[in-house]
Amino acid sequence: MFLLYEYDIFWAFLIISSLIPILAFFISGILAPINQGPEKLSSYESGIEPMGDAWLQFRIRYYMFALVFVIFDVETVFLYPWAMSFDVLGLSVFIEAFIFVLILIVGSVYAWRKGALEWS
């Protein structure tokens, strides 16, 4: 039977984890000093006058490097629950995880050969 009260801890965690950042922003907005001035409204507050345009074009390689990192980092998170319950899942899940890791290896070799992992 589906009982709704089993999710009380989940809802409490969700509400508390939502309220903490909201309260942090609210309290910092109340307590932060508001000093409007020409230095505050300038592009940089370091005391050096800005030179040139603020819009710089970055090479696509930086974004590709970050995307490859995020993809492989997130995919390794999927392996952790599998590793924790490896003994009860059986051989079929081991084969599925092996295929998953094999796809990750093929993807990393592809990214390496394309030069996406080269920084310079």
Tab-separated table of N, CA, C and O in Angstrom:
chain	number	residue	atom	x	y	z
A	1	MET	N	0.837	-1.180	0.000
A	1	MET	CA	0.000	0.000	0.000
A	1	MET	C	0.886	1.249	0.000
A	1	MET	O	1.892	1.320	0.683
A	2	PHE	N	0.528	2.215	-0.792
A	2	PHE	CA	1.292	3.451	-0.914
A	2	PHE	C	0.895	4.399	0.206
A	2	PHE	O	-0.255	4.837	0.278
A	3	LEU	N	1.841	4.707	1.060
A	3	LEU	CA	1.574	5.595	2.188
A	3	LEU	C	2.325	6.902	1.978
A	3	LEU	O	3.523	6.920	1.738
A	4	LEU	N	1.600	7.990	2.084
A	4	LEU	CA	2.179	9.294	1.812
A	4	LEU	C	3.091	9.768	2.946
A	4	LEU	O	4.027	10.521	2.711
A	5	TYR	N	2.861	9.308	4.156
A	5	TYR	CA	3.664	9.809	5.269
A	5	TYR	C	5.098	9.282	5.232
A	5	TYR	O	5.954	9.758	5.976
A	6	GLU	N	5.385	8.322	4.375
A	6	GLU	CA	6.764	7.834	4.255
A	6	GLU	C	7.680	8.880	3.629
A	6	GLU	O	8.893	8.792	3.749
A	7	TYR	N	7.106	9.859	2.965
A	7	TYR	CA	7.882	10.898	2.296
A	7	TYR	C	8.009	12.166	3.133
A	7	TYR	O	8.422	13.198	2.614
A	8	ASP	N	7.674	12.113	4.398
A	8	ASP	CA	7.759	13.298	5.251
A	8	ASP	C	9.188	13.820	5.356
A	8	ASP	O	9.419	15.030	5.319
A	9	ILE	N	10.156	12.921	5.479
A	9	ILE	CA	11.557	13.342	5.588
A	9	ILE	C	12.009	14.005	4.293
A	9	ILE	O	12.716	15.015	4.315
A	10	PHE	N	11.574	13.453	3.170
A	10	PHE	CA	11.913	14.054	1.874
A	10	PHE	C	11.367	15.468	1.763
A	10	PHE	O	12.079	16.388	1.350
A	11	TRP	N	10.096	15.655	2.102
A	11	TRP	CA	9.503	16.982	1.991
A	11	TRP	C	10.136	17.962	2.964
A	11	TRP	O	10.339	19.136	2.631
A	12	ALA	N	10.459	17.492	4.176
A	12	ALA	CA	11.130	18.365	5.142
A	12	ALA	C	12.499	18.781	4.612
A	12	ALA	O	12.882	19.963	4.699
A	13	PHE	N	13.244	17.847	4.054
A	13	PHE	CA	14.551	18.165	3.484
A	13	PHE	C	14.412	19.133	2.315
A	13	PHE	O	15.189	20.081	2.186
A	14	LEU	N	13.423	18.923	1.461
A	14	LEU	CA	13.218	19.789	0.314
A	14	LEU	C	12.866	21.212	0.749
A	14	LEU	O	13.395	22.186	0.210
A	15	ILE	N	12.013	21.335	1.738
A	15	ILE	CA	11.608	22.663	2.213
A	15	ILE	C	12.776	23.369	2.885
A	15	ILE	O	13.047	24.546	2.622
A	16	ILE	N	13.496	22.663	3.744
A	16	ILE	CA	14.628	23.284	4.444
A	16	ILE	C	15.729	23.665	3.457
A	16	ILE	O	16.299	24.757	3.542
A	17	SER	N	16.021	22.778	2.493
A	17	SER	CA	17.081	23.091	1.532
A	17	SER	C	16.665	24.200	0.575
A	17	SER	O	17.515	24.830	-0.041
A	18	SER	N	15.407	24.454	0.429
A	18	SER	CA	14.951	25.585	-0.383
A	18	SER	C	14.940	26.879	0.421
A	18	SER	O	15.193	27.952	-0.127
A	19	LEU	N	14.649	26.790	1.709
A	19	LEU	CA	14.572	27.992	2.539
A	19	LEU	C	15.940	28.569	2.889
A	19	LEU	O	16.063	29.785	3.047
A	20	ILE	N	16.954	27.729	3.030
A	20	ILE	CA	18.273	28.222	3.438
A	20	ILE	C	18.839	29.226	2.433
A	20	ILE	O	19.255	30.322	2.825
A	21	PRO	N	18.891	28.940	1.118
A	21	PRO	CA	19.410	29.967	0.202
A	21	PRO	C	18.512	31.196	0.103
A	21	PRO	O	19.009	32.317	-0.036
A	22	ILE	N	17.215	31.004	0.198
A	22	ILE	CA	16.308	32.154	0.143
A	22	ILE	C	16.554	33.066	1.339
A	22	ILE	O	16.645	34.290	1.203
A	23	LEU	N	16.683	32.482	2.523
A	23	LEU	CA	16.971	33.283	3.712
A	23	LEU	C	18.343	33.935	3.639
A	23	LEU	O	18.520	35.074	4.083
A	24	ALA	N	19.326	33.235	3.083
A	24	ALA	CA	20.671	33.810	2.963
A	24	ALA	C	20.648	35.042	2.059
A	24	ALA	O	21.253	36.070	2.389
A	25	PHE	N	19.964	34.967	0.928
A	25	PHE	CA	19.864	36.127	0.046
A	25	PHE	C	19.070	37.257	0.695
A	25	PHE	O	19.421	38.428	0.565
A	26	PHE	N	18.015	36.915	1.388
A	26	PHE	CA	17.188	37.929	2.033
A	26	PHE	C	17.966	38.649	3.130
A	26	PHE	O	17.964	39.881	3.198
A	27	ILE	N	18.647	37.904	3.971
A	27	ILE	CA	19.411	38.513	5.072
A	27	ILE	C	20.574	39.338	4.538
A	27	ILE	O	20.853	40.432	5.036
A	28	SER	N	21.283	38.839	3.505
A	28	SER	CA	22.390	39.622	2.954
A	28	SER	C	21.889	40.889	2.268
A	28	SER	O	22.578	41.909	2.264
A	29	GLY	N	20.690	40.838	1.693
A	29	GLY	CA	20.125	42.043	1.093
A	29	GLY	C	19.762	43.090	2.128
A	29	GLY	O	19.833	44.287	1.860
A	30	ILE	N	19.375	42.645	3.311
A	30	ILE	CA	19.029	43.589	4.381
A	30	ILE	C	20.281	44.152	5.048
A	30	ILE	O	20.378	45.348	5.306
A	31	LEU	N	21.263	43.304	5.311
A	31	LEU	CA	22.438	43.723	6.066
A	31	LEU	C	23.537	44.356	5.226
A	31	LEU	O	24.416	45.019	5.769
A	32	ALA	N	23.546	44.153	3.916
A	32	ALA	CA	24.629	44.668	3.072
A	32	ALA	C	24.535	46.180	2.947
A	32	ALA	O	23.449	46.723	2.764
A	33	PRO	N	25.672	46.859	3.046
A	33	PRO	CA	25.644	48.314	2.855
A	33	PRO	C	25.439	48.651	1.379
A	33	PRO	O	25.924	47.965	0.493
A	34	ILE	N	24.699	49.727	1.153
A	34	ILE	CA	24.425	50.162	-0.220
A	34	ILE	C	25.123	51.499	-0.420
A	34	ILE	O	24.667	52.531	0.088
A	35	ASN	N	26.251	51.469	-1.110
A	35	ASN	CA	27.020	52.674	-1.394
A	35	ASN	C	27.089	52.862	-2.905
A	35	ASN	O	27.899	52.249	-3.579
A	36	GLN	N	26.251	53.720	-3.436
A	36	GLN	CA	26.273	54.007	-4.866
A	36	GLN	C	27.242	55.152	-5.106
A	36	GLN	O	27.208	56.170	-4.435
A	37	GLY	N	28.104	54.978	-6.063
A	37	GLY	CA	29.067	56.019	-6.412
A	37	GLY	C	29.663	55.732	-7.771
A	37	GLY	O	29.389	54.703	-8.381
A	38	PRO	N	30.492	56.655	-8.253
A	38	PRO	CA	31.069	56.443	-9.586
A	38	PRO	C	32.010	55.237	-9.631
A	38	PRO	O	32.095	54.549	-10.642
A	39	GLU	N	32.708	54.963	-8.541
A	39	GLU	CA	33.588	53.793	-8.520
A	39	GLU	C	32.784	52.504	-8.529
A	39	GLU	O	33.179	51.512	-9.128
A	40	LYS	N	31.685	52.521	-7.840
A	40	LYS	CA	30.840	51.336	-7.769
A	40	LYS	C	30.177	51.039	-9.106
A	40	LYS	O	29.931	49.886	-9.447
A	41	LEU	N	29.892	52.069	-9.871
A	41	LEU	CA	29.210	51.900	-11.146
A	41	LEU	C	30.165	51.674	-12.315
A	41	LEU	O	29.717	51.448	-13.425
A	42	SER	N	31.472	51.755	-12.058
A	42	SER	CA	32.421	51.520	-13.147
A	42	SER	C	32.564	50.020	-13.409
A	42	SER	O	32.067	49.188	-12.648
A	43	SER	N	33.224	49.695	-14.507
A	43	SER	CA	33.357	48.291	-14.908
A	43	SER	C	34.190	47.497	-13.913
A	43	SER	O	33.901	46.348	-13.621
A	44	TYR	N	35.262	48.106	-13.410
A	44	TYR	CA	36.170	47.422	-12.493
A	44	TYR	C	36.359	48.281	-11.259
A	44	TYR	O	36.396	49.500	-11.332
A	45	GLU	N	36.541	47.616	-10.125
A	45	GLU	CA	36.725	48.345	-8.879
A	45	GLU	C	38.160	48.259	-8.384
A	45	GLU	O	38.449	48.560	-7.241
A	46	SER	N	39.090	47.840	-9.226
A	46	SER	CA	40.455	47.642	-8.771
A	46	SER	C	41.260	48.930	-8.765
A	46	SER	O	42.404	48.932	-8.340
A	47	GLY	N	40.709	50.011	-9.263
A	47	GLY	CA	41.425	51.278	-9.293
A	47	GLY	C	42.099	51.537	-10.617
A	47	GLY	O	42.611	52.625	-10.850
A	48	ILE	N	42.133	50.569	-11.490
A	48	ILE	CA	42.746	50.738	-12.797
A	48	ILE	C	41.635	50.997	-13.803
A	48	ILE	O	40.628	50.297	-13.832
A	49	GLU	N	41.831	51.997	-14.616
A	49	GLU	CA	40.836	52.304	-15.634
A	49	GLU	C	40.773	51.178	-16.649
A	49	GLU	O	41.808	50.647	-17.068
A	50	PRO	N	39.574	50.761	-17.042
A	50	PRO	CA	39.469	49.688	-18.029
A	50	PRO	C	39.997	50.124	-19.395
A	50	PRO	O	39.787	51.247	-19.820
A	51	MET	N	40.703	49.206	-20.026
A	51	MET	CA	41.280	49.481	-21.350
A	51	MET	C	40.652	48.507	-22.347
A	51	MET	O	40.654	47.309	-22.126
A	52	GLY	N	40.123	49.017	-23.407
A	52	GLY	CA	39.558	48.165	-24.436
A	52	GLY	C	38.130	47.760	-24.117
A	52	GLY	O	37.486	48.276	-23.210
A	53	ASP	N	37.666	46.810	-24.884
A	53	ASP	CA	36.300	46.349	-24.761
A	53	ASP	C	36.215	45.253	-23.698
A	53	ASP	O	37.140	44.467	-23.520
A	54	ALA	N	35.106	45.191	-23.007
A	54	ALA	CA	34.924	44.174	-21.973
A	54	ALA	C	34.550	42.820	-22.574
A	54	ALA	O	34.664	41.799	-21.913
A	55	TRP	N	34.113	42.807	-23.808
A	55	TRP	CA	33.714	41.557	-24.461
A	55	TRP	C	34.924	40.941	-25.128
A	55	TRP	O	35.469	41.472	-26.074
A	56	LEU	N	35.358	39.805	-24.593
A	56	LEU	CA	36.468	39.065	-25.175
A	56	LEU	C	35.941	37.762	-25.746
A	56	LEU	O	35.082	37.110	-25.141
A	57	GLN	N	36.472	37.387	-26.864
A	57	GLN	CA	36.049	36.137	-27.465
A	57	GLN	C	37.001	35.033	-27.018
A	57	GLN	O	38.206	35.113	-27.222
A	58	PHE	N	36.432	33.993	-26.384
A	58	PHE	CA	37.224	32.861	-25.941
A	58	PHE	C	37.239	31.808	-27.031
A	58	PHE	O	36.288	31.669	-27.804
A	59	ARG	N	38.305	31.052	-27.050
A	59	ARG	CA	38.370	29.968	-28.016
A	59	ARG	C	37.400	28.863	-27.612
A	59	ARG	O	37.152	28.633	-26.432
A	60	ILE	N	36.884	28.154	-28.587
A	60	ILE	CA	35.909	27.109	-28.346
A	60	ILE	C	36.536	25.933	-27.598
A	60	ILE	O	35.855	25.159	-26.942
A	61	ARG	N	37.860	25.831	-27.641
A	61	ARG	CA	38.560	24.723	-26.988
A	61	ARG	C	38.320	24.722	-25.474
A	61	ARG	O	38.206	23.673	-24.859
A	62	TYR	N	38.223	25.889	-24.867
A	62	TYR	CA	37.957	25.962	-23.432
A	62	TYR	C	36.590	25.373	-23.101
A	62	TYR	O	36.424	24.642	-22.127
A	63	TYR	N	35.601	25.704	-23.919
A	63	TYR	CA	34.258	25.179	-23.691
A	63	TYR	C	34.207	23.676	-23.939
A	63	TYR	O	33.535	22.940	-23.222
A	64	MET	N	34.894	23.215	-24.954
A	64	MET	CA	34.921	21.778	-25.248
A	64	MET	C	35.593	21.010	-24.109
A	64	MET	O	35.146	19.938	-23.712
A	65	PHE	N	36.677	21.568	-23.586
A	65	PHE	CA	37.365	20.935	-22.470
A	65	PHE	C	36.441	20.839	-21.262
A	65	PHE	O	36.355	19.797	-20.601
A	66	ALA	N	35.701	21.912	-20.988
A	66	ALA	CA	34.777	21.912	-19.848
A	66	ALA	C	33.635	20.928	-20.061
A	66	ALA	O	33.240	20.215	-19.133
A	67	LEU	N	33.109	20.865	-21.270
A	67	LEU	CA	32.017	19.931	-21.553
A	67	LEU	C	32.462	18.486	-21.432
A	67	LEU	O	31.735	17.652	-20.877
A	68	VAL	N	33.640	18.178	-21.931
A	68	VAL	CA	34.152	16.808	-21.814
A	68	VAL	C	34.353	16.460	-20.344
A	68	VAL	O	34.014	15.354	-19.904
A	69	PHE	N	34.877	17.396	-19.567
A	69	PHE	CA	35.061	17.141	-18.139
A	69	PHE	C	33.728	16.890	-17.449
A	69	PHE	O	33.580	15.938	-16.677
A	70	VAL	N	32.740	17.720	-17.725
A	70	VAL	CA	31.435	17.567	-17.079
A	70	VAL	C	30.785	16.250	-17.470
A	70	VAL	O	30.223	15.540	-16.627
A	71	ILE	N	30.871	15.884	-18.737
A	71	ILE	CA	30.262	14.635	-19.188
A	71	ILE	C	30.877	13.446	-18.466
A	71	ILE	O	30.176	12.596	-17.915
A	72	PHE	N	32.200	13.365	-18.424
A	72	PHE	CA	32.829	12.217	-17.799
A	72	PHE	C	32.713	12.259	-16.282
A	72	PHE	O	32.681	11.214	-15.634
A	73	ASP	N	32.639	13.439	-15.718
A	73	ASP	CA	32.464	13.542	-14.269
A	73	ASP	C	31.071	13.071	-13.865
A	73	ASP	O	30.913	12.347	-12.885
A	74	VAL	N	30.059	13.461	-14.601
A	74	VAL	CA	28.691	13.046	-14.294
A	74	VAL	C	28.527	11.542	-14.530
A	74	VAL	O	27.847	10.851	-13.772
A	75	GLU	N	29.151	11.034	-15.567
A	75	GLU	CA	29.017	9.609	-15.856
A	75	GLU	C	29.655	8.748	-14.763
A	75	GLU	O	29.175	7.659	-14.474
A	76	THR	N	30.719	9.222	-14.155
A	76	THR	CA	31.309	8.445	-13.065
A	76	THR	C	30.418	8.439	-11.828
A	76	THR	O	30.479	7.515	-11.029
A	77	VAL	N	29.578	9.452	-11.684
A	77	VAL	CA	28.631	9.462	-10.576
A	77	VAL	C	27.624	8.325	-10.735
A	77	VAL	O	27.171	7.727	-9.759
A	78	PHE	N	27.278	7.991	-11.972
A	78	PHE	CA	26.355	6.883	-12.211
A	78	PHE	C	26.971	5.533	-11.851
A	78	PHE	O	26.253	4.570	-11.591
A	79	LEU	N	28.287	5.444	-11.837
A	79	LEU	CA	28.938	4.178	-11.506
A	79	LEU	C	28.965	3.904	-10.002
A	79	LEU	O	29.079	2.751	-9.596
A	80	TYR	N	28.878	4.925	-9.190
A	80	TYR	CA	28.993	4.729	-7.740
A	80	TYR	C	27.863	3.871	-7.160
A	80	TYR	O	28.147	2.920	-6.419
A	81	PRO	N	26.584	4.128	-7.450
A	81	PRO	CA	25.541	3.248	-6.893
A	81	PRO	C	25.667	1.816	-7.388
A	81	PRO	O	25.387	0.869	-6.652
A	82	TRP	N	26.093	1.658	-8.622
A	82	TRP	CA	26.304	0.315	-9.145
A	82	TRP	C	27.410	-0.394	-8.368
A	82	TRP	O	27.279	-1.574	-8.030
A	83	ALA	N	28.469	0.311	-8.069
A	83	ALA	CA	29.573	-0.307	-7.342
A	83	ALA	C	29.177	-0.658	-5.911
A	83	ALA	O	29.644	-1.656	-5.356
A	84	MET	N	28.301	0.140	-5.309
A	84	MET	CA	27.888	-0.141	-3.932
A	84	MET	C	26.960	-1.360	-3.838
A	84	MET	O	26.938	-2.042	-2.822
A	85	SER	N	26.198	-1.634	-4.871
A	85	SER	CA	25.283	-2.775	-4.832
A	85	SER	C	25.696	-3.860	-5.832
A	85	SER	O	24.856	-4.582	-6.350
A	86	PHE	N	26.962	-3.961	-6.091
A	86	PHE	CA	27.476	-4.912	-7.077
A	86	PHE	C	27.178	-6.358	-6.704
A	86	PHE	O	26.841	-7.172	-7.556
A	87	ASP	N	27.256	-6.685	-5.437
A	87	ASP	CA	27.106	-8.079	-5.010
A	87	ASP	C	25.681	-8.605	-5.136
A	87	ASP	O	25.470	-9.808	-5.249
A	88	VAL	N	24.669	-7.753	-5.154
A	88	VAL	CA	23.282	-8.224	-5.229
A	88	VAL	C	22.668	-8.084	-6.622
A	88	VAL	O	21.565	-8.580	-6.854
A	89	LEU	N	23.359	-7.439	-7.556
A	89	LEU	CA	22.750	-7.164	-8.851
A	89	LEU	C	22.882	-8.316	-9.847
A	89	LEU	O	22.006	-8.505	-10.673
A	90	GLY	N	23.958	-9.030	-9.823
A	90	GLY	CA	24.093	-10.170	-10.712
A	90	GLY	C	24.927	-9.891	-11.943
A	90	GLY	O	25.451	-8.794	-12.154
A	91	LEU	N	25.023	-10.899	-12.783
A	91	LEU	CA	25.904	-10.856	-13.945
A	91	LEU	C	25.369	-9.942	-15.052
A	91	LEU	O	26.154	-9.267	-15.725
A	92	SER	N	24.070	-9.899	-15.247
A	92	SER	CA	23.532	-9.079	-16.337
A	92	SER	C	23.820	-7.598	-16.111
A	92	SER	O	24.135	-6.863	-17.058
A	93	VAL	N	23.733	-7.139	-14.873
A	93	VAL	CA	24.028	-5.737	-14.579
A	93	VAL	C	25.525	-5.479	-14.706
A	93	VAL	O	25.938	-4.400	-15.130
A	94	PHE	N	26.342	-6.471	-14.397
A	94	PHE	CA	27.777	-6.322	-14.590
A	94	PHE	C	28.093	-6.136	-16.074
A	94	PHE	O	28.922	-5.294	-16.442
A	95	ILE	N	27.431	-6.900	-16.930
A	95	ILE	CA	27.660	-6.772	-18.368
A	95	ILE	C	27.179	-5.402	-18.857
A	95	ILE	O	27.857	-4.759	-19.669
A	96	GLU	N	26.046	-4.942	-18.363
A	96	GLU	CA	25.564	-3.610	-18.737
A	96	GLU	C	26.528	-2.526	-18.292
A	96	GLU	O	26.793	-1.574	-19.037
A	97	ALA	N	27.047	-2.639	-17.076
A	97	ALA	CA	28.006	-1.648	-16.585
A	97	ALA	C	29.306	-1.719	-17.376
A	97	ALA	O	29.940	-0.684	-17.635
A	98	PHE	N	29.698	-2.911	-17.779
A	98	PHE	CA	30.906	-3.063	-18.581
A	98	PHE	C	30.724	-2.376	-19.940
A	98	PHE	O	31.626	-1.686	-20.418
A	99	ILE	N	29.559	-2.531	-20.555
A	99	ILE	CA	29.278	-1.858	-21.825
A	99	ILE	C	29.265	-0.342	-21.630
A	99	ILE	O	29.778	0.415	-22.463
A	100	PHE	N	28.712	0.109	-20.508
A	100	PHE	CA	28.681	1.533	-20.193
A	100	PHE	C	30.094	2.099	-20.073
A	100	PHE	O	30.416	3.149	-20.650
A	101	VAL	N	30.963	1.394	-19.355
A	101	VAL	CA	32.347	1.836	-19.192
A	101	VAL	C	33.072	1.778	-20.533
A	101	VAL	O	33.895	2.647	-20.850
A	102	LEU	N	32.769	0.782	-21.332
A	102	LEU	CA	33.388	0.666	-22.651
A	102	LEU	C	32.994	1.865	-23.532
A	102	LEU	O	33.843	2.418	-24.243
A	103	ILE	N	31.730	2.284	-23.466
A	103	ILE	CA	31.297	3.467	-24.216
A	103	ILE	C	32.022	4.708	-23.709
A	103	ILE	O	32.426	5.577	-24.498
A	104	LEU	N	32.227	4.821	-22.394
A	104	LEU	CA	32.978	5.949	-21.843
A	104	LEU	C	34.415	5.956	-22.332
A	104	LEU	O	34.968	7.017	-22.655
A	105	ILE	N	35.026	4.779	-22.397
A	105	ILE	CA	36.405	4.689	-22.867
A	105	ILE	C	36.492	5.072	-24.339
A	105	ILE	O	37.393	5.814	-24.748
A	106	VAL	N	35.547	4.594	-25.137
A	106	VAL	CA	35.529	4.962	-26.557
A	106	VAL	C	35.343	6.467	-26.711
A	106	VAL	O	36.007	7.110	-27.539
A	107	GLY	N	34.464	7.059	-25.897
A	107	GLY	CA	34.257	8.507	-25.954
A	107	GLY	C	35.486	9.287	-25.545
A	107	GLY	O	35.820	10.308	-26.160
A	108	SER	N	36.195	8.818	-24.534
A	108	SER	CA	37.402	9.531	-24.106
A	108	SER	C	38.521	9.389	-25.133
A	108	SER	O	39.265	10.338	-25.373
A	109	VAL	N	38.634	8.225	-25.761
A	109	VAL	CA	39.633	8.054	-26.817
A	109	VAL	C	39.299	8.946	-28.010
A	109	VAL	O	40.188	9.577	-28.597
A	110	TYR	N	38.021	9.034	-28.349
A	110	TYR	CA	37.587	9.911	-29.442
A	110	TYR	C	37.922	11.377	-29.122
A	110	TYR	O	38.448	12.104	-29.968
A	111	ALA	N	37.624	11.805	-27.890
A	111	ALA	CA	37.921	13.186	-27.499
A	111	ALA	C	39.421	13.435	-27.484
A	111	ALA	O	39.889	14.518	-27.859
A	112	TRP	N	40.179	12.455	-27.079
A	112	TRP	CA	41.633	12.585	-27.039
A	112	TRP	C	42.198	12.705	-28.456
A	112	TRP	O	43.039	13.552	-28.735
A	113	ARG	N	41.713	11.868	-29.372
A	113	ARG	CA	42.218	11.895	-30.739
A	113	ARG	C	41.784	13.148	-31.484
A	113	ARG	O	42.491	13.611	-32.375
A	114	LYS	N	40.631	13.702	-31.132
A	114	LYS	CA	40.169	14.938	-31.743
A	114	LYS	C	40.904	16.168	-31.186
A	114	LYS	O	40.788	17.255	-31.714
A	115	GLY	N	41.625	15.989	-30.082
A	115	GLY	CA	42.359	17.098	-29.483
A	115	GLY	C	41.552	17.897	-28.496
A	115	GLY	O	41.958	19.001	-28.122
A	116	ALA	N	40.422	17.381	-28.045
A	116	ALA	CA	39.594	18.127	-27.099
A	116	ALA	C	40.218	18.174	-25.710
A	116	ALA	O	39.841	19.009	-24.906
A	117	LEU	N	41.159	17.297	-25.431
A	117	LEU	CA	41.798	17.276	-24.112
A	117	LEU	C	43.118	18.038	-24.082
A	117	LEU	O	43.761	18.101	-23.045
A	118	GLU	N	43.515	18.604	-25.210
A	118	GLU	CA	44.733	19.405	-25.262
A	118	GLU	C	44.406	20.827	-24.858
A	118	GLU	O	43.476	21.429	-25.385
A	119	TRP	N	45.150	21.366	-23.937
A	119	TRP	CA	44.849	22.693	-23.422
A	119	TRP	C	45.418	23.789	-24.314
A	119	TRP	O	44.830	24.821	-24.516
A	120	SER	N	46.604	23.596	-24.847
A	120	SER	CA	47.227	24.656	-25.642
A	120	SER	C	47.033	24.444	-27.121
A	120	SER	O	46.673	23.439	-27.600
